[in-house]
Structure formats: structure tokens, C-alpha cells
PDB file of C-alpha atoms in Angstrom:
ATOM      1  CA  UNK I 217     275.629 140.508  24.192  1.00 51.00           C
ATOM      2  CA  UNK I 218     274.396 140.383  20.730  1.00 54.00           C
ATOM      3  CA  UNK I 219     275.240 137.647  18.339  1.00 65.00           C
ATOM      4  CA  UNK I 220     276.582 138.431  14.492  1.00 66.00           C
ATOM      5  CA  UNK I 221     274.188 136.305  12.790  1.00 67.00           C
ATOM      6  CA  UNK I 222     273.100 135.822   8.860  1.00 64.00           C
ATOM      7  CA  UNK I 223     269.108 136.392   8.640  1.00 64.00           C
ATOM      8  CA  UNK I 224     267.959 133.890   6.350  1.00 65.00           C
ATOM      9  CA  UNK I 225     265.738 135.708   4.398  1.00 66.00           C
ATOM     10  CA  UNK I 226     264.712 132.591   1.941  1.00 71.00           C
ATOM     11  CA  UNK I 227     262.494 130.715   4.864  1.00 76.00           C
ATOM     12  CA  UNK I 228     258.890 130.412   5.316  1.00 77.00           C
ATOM     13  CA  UNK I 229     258.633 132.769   8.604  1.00 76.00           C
ATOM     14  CA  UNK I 230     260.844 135.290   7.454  1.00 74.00           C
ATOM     15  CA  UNK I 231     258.446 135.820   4.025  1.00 76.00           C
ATOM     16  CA  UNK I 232     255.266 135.682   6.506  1.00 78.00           C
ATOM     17  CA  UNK I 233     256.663 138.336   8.501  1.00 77.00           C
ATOM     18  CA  UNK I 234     257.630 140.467   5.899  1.00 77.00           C
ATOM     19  CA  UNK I 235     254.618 139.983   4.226  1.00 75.00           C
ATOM     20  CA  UNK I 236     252.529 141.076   7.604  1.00 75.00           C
ATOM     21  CA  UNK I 237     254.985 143.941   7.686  1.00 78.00           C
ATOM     22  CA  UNK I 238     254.410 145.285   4.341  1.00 77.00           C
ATOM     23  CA  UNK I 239     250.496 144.869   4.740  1.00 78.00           C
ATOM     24  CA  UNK I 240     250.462 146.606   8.269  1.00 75.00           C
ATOM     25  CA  UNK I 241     253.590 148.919   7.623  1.00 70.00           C
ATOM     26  CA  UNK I 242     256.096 150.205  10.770  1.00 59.00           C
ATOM     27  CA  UNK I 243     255.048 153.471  12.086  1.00 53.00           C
ATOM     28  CA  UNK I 244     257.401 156.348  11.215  1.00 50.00           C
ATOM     29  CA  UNK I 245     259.457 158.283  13.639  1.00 47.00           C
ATOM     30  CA  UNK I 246     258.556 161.735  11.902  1.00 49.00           C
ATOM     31  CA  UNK I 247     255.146 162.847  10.680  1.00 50.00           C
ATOM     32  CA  UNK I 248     254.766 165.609   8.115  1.00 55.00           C
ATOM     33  CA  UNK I 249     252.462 168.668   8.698  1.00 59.00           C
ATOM     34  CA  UNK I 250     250.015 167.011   5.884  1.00 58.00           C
ATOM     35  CA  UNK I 251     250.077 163.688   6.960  1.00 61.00           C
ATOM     36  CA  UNK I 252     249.508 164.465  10.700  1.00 64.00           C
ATOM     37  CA  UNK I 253     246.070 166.849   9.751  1.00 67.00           C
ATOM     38  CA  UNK I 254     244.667 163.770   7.435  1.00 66.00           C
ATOM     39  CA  UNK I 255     245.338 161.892  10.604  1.00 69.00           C
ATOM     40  CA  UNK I 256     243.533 164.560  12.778  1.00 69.00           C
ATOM     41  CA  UNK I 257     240.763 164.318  10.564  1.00 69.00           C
ATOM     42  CA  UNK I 258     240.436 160.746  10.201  1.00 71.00           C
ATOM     43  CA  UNK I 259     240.310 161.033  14.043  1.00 71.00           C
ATOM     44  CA  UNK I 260     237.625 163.464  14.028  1.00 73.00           C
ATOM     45  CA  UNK I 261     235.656 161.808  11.440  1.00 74.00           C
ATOM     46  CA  UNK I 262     235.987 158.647  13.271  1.00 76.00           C
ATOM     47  CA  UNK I 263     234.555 160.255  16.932  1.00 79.00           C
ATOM     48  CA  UNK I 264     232.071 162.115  14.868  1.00 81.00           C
ATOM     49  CA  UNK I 265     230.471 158.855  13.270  1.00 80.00           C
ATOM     50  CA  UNK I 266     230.572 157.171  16.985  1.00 84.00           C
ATOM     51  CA  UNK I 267     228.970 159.859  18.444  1.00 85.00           C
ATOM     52  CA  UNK I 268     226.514 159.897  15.610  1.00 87.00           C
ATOM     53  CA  UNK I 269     226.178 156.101  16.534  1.00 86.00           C
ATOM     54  CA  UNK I 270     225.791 156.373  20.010  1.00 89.00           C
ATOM     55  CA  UNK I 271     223.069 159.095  19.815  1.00 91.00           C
ATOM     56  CA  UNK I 272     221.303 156.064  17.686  1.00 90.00           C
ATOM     57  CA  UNK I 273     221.460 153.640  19.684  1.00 91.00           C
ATOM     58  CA  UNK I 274     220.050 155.782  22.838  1.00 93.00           C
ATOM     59  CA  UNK I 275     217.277 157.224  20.180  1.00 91.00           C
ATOM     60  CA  UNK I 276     216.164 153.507  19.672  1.00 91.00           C
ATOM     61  CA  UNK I 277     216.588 152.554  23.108  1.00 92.00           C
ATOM     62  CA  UNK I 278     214.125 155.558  24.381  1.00 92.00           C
ATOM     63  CA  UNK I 279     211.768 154.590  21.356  1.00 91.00           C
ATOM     64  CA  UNK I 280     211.992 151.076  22.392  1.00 91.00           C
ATOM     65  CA  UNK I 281     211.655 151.681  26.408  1.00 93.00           C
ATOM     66  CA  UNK I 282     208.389 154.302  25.109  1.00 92.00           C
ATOM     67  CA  UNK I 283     207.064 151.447  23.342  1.00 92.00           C
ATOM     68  CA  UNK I 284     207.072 148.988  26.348  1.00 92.00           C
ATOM     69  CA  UNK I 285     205.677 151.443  28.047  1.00 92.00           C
ATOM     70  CA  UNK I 286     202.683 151.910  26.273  1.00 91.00           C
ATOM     71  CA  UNK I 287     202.305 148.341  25.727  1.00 90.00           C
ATOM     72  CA  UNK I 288     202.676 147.591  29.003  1.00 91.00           C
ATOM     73  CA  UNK I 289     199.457 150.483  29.788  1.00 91.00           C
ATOM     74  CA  UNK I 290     202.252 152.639  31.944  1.00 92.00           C
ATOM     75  CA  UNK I 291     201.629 155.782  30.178  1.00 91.00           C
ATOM     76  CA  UNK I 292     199.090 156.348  27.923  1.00 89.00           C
ATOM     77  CA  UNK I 293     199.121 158.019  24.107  1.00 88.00           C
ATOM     78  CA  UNK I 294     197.815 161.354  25.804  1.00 90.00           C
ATOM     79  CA  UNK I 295     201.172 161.794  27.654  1.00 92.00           C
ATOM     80  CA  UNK I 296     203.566 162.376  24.413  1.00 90.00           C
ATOM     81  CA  UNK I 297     203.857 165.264  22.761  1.00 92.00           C
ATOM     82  CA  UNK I 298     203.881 165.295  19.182  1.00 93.00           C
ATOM     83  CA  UNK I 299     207.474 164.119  18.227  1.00 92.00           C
ATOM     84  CA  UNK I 300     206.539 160.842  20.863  1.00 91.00           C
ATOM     85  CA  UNK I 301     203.680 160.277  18.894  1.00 92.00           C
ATOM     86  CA  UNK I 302     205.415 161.114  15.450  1.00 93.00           C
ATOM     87  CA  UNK I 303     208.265 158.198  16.665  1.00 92.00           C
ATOM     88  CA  UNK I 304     206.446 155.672  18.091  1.00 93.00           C
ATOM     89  CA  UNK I 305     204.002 155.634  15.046  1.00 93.00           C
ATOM     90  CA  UNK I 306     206.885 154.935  13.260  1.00 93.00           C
ATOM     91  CA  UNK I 307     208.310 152.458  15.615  1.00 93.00           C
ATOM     92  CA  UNK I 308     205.185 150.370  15.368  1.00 93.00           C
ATOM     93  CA  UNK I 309     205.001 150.309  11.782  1.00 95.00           C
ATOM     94  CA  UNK I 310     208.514 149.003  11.715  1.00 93.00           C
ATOM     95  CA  UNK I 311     207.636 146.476  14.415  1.00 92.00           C
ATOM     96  CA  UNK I 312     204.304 145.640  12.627  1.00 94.00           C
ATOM     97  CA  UNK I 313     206.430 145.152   9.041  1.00 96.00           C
ATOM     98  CA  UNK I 314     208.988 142.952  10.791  1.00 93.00           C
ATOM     99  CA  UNK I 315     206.375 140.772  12.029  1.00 94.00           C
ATOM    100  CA  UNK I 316     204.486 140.132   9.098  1.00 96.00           C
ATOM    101  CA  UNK I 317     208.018 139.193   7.524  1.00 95.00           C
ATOM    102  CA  UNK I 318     208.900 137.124  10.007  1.00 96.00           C
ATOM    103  CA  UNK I 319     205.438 135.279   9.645  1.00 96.00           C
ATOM    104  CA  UNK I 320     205.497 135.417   5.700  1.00 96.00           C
ATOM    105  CA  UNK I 321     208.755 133.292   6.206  1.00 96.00           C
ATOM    106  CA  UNK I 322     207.375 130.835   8.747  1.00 96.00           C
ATOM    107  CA  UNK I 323     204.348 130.578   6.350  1.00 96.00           C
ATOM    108  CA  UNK I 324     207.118 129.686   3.511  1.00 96.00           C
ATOM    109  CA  UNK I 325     208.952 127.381   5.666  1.00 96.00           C
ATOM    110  CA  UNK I 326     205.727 125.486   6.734  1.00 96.00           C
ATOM    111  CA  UNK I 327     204.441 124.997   3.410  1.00 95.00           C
ATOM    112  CA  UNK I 328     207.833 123.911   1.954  1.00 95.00           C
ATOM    113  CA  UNK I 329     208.244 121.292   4.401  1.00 95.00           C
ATOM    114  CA  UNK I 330     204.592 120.305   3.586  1.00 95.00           C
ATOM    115  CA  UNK I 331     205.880 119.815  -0.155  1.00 93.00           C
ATOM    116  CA  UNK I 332     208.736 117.948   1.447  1.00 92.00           C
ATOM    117  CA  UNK I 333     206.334 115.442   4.089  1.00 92.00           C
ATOM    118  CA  UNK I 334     203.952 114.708   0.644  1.00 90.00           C
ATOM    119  CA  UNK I 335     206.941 113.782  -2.232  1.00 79.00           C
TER     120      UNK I 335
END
């Protein structure tokens, strides 16, 4: 059975909630033509960048499985075909520029605590 009751609508919780609902909205029974093909889009433009993403992320797990491979002396650089070889000179010059980075900031860190040890 359901109880007549006065909402308060001066408290703290009822403001919060409001608030929450106004941000986040209440979805709407009824969907116009216009609204429901933005929607359809949105959708499509959403599964089109994942799939974009996910062919990424296998791209640059094959280059980095390739990679190990030839470090590792499994295949050898006669075995790709061009594109391989295109890639994976690319991949190395990446790897090769994050690693002198990497050591560039060691080198900073080493001689800043240097400065540190002597003061």
C-alpha cells in the first residue's frame, strides 16, 4: 500500500539527487526520427573507432611478436617481404628513440642526485 507522504524537497539528499538527475537526465519513453539516427550514428561512430582500435592493437602486437622474433634469431630479415621490413624498421627506430629517452632521463636523474650528494 502506498503511503501519502510530503517529499521534502529542501534536504541535502533530495538536492544531490536532483542534481545527479539533471546531470545524467531520465531516458525518454519516445524517441523522435532525428534524435534516434544521431543516436544510430553515434553508435556507428563509436564501433567504427573500436574497430579502428582493435585493428591497432593487433597491428602492434604482430609488429611486436615480429620483433621478438627476429631478436630472438627465429626468422631471419630474408623472410619478410617488404611491408615486414618497411614496419619493423620503423618499430626499431621507435624502440631505439624510447631507449635513448629513457637513458637521457636516468642520465638526468643520476647527475641531479650527484648535485644533491655534493651541496
Amino acid at each position: 500500500m502506498m503511503n501519502n507522504k510530503l517529499i521534502q524537497t529542501n534536504g541535502i539528499w533530495y538536492k544531490i539527487k536532483r542534481f545527479f538527475q539533471k546531470i545524467f537526465g531520465h531516458k525518454k519513453s519516445f524517441v523522435s526520427n532525428e534524435e534516434s539516427t544521431i543516436e544510430i550514428k553515434e553508435k556507428n561512430d563509436n564501433s567504427k573507432f573500436t574497430n579502428d582500435l582493435r585493428e591497432k592493437f593487433e597491428k602492434e602486437h604482430k609488429n611486436h611478436d615480429l620483433a621478438n622474433k627476429l631478436l630472438c634469431g627465429e626468422i631471419g630479415p630474408s623472410e619478410l617481404n617488404e611491408q615486414e621490413v618497411d614496419e619493423m624498421t620503423e618499430y626499431f627506430k621507435k624502440d631505439i628513440q624510447n631507449i635513448d629517452n629513457e637513458l637521457l632521463r636516468i642520465k638526468q636523474h643520476i647527475l641531479y642526485m650527484q648535485k644533491e650528494l655534493k651541496s
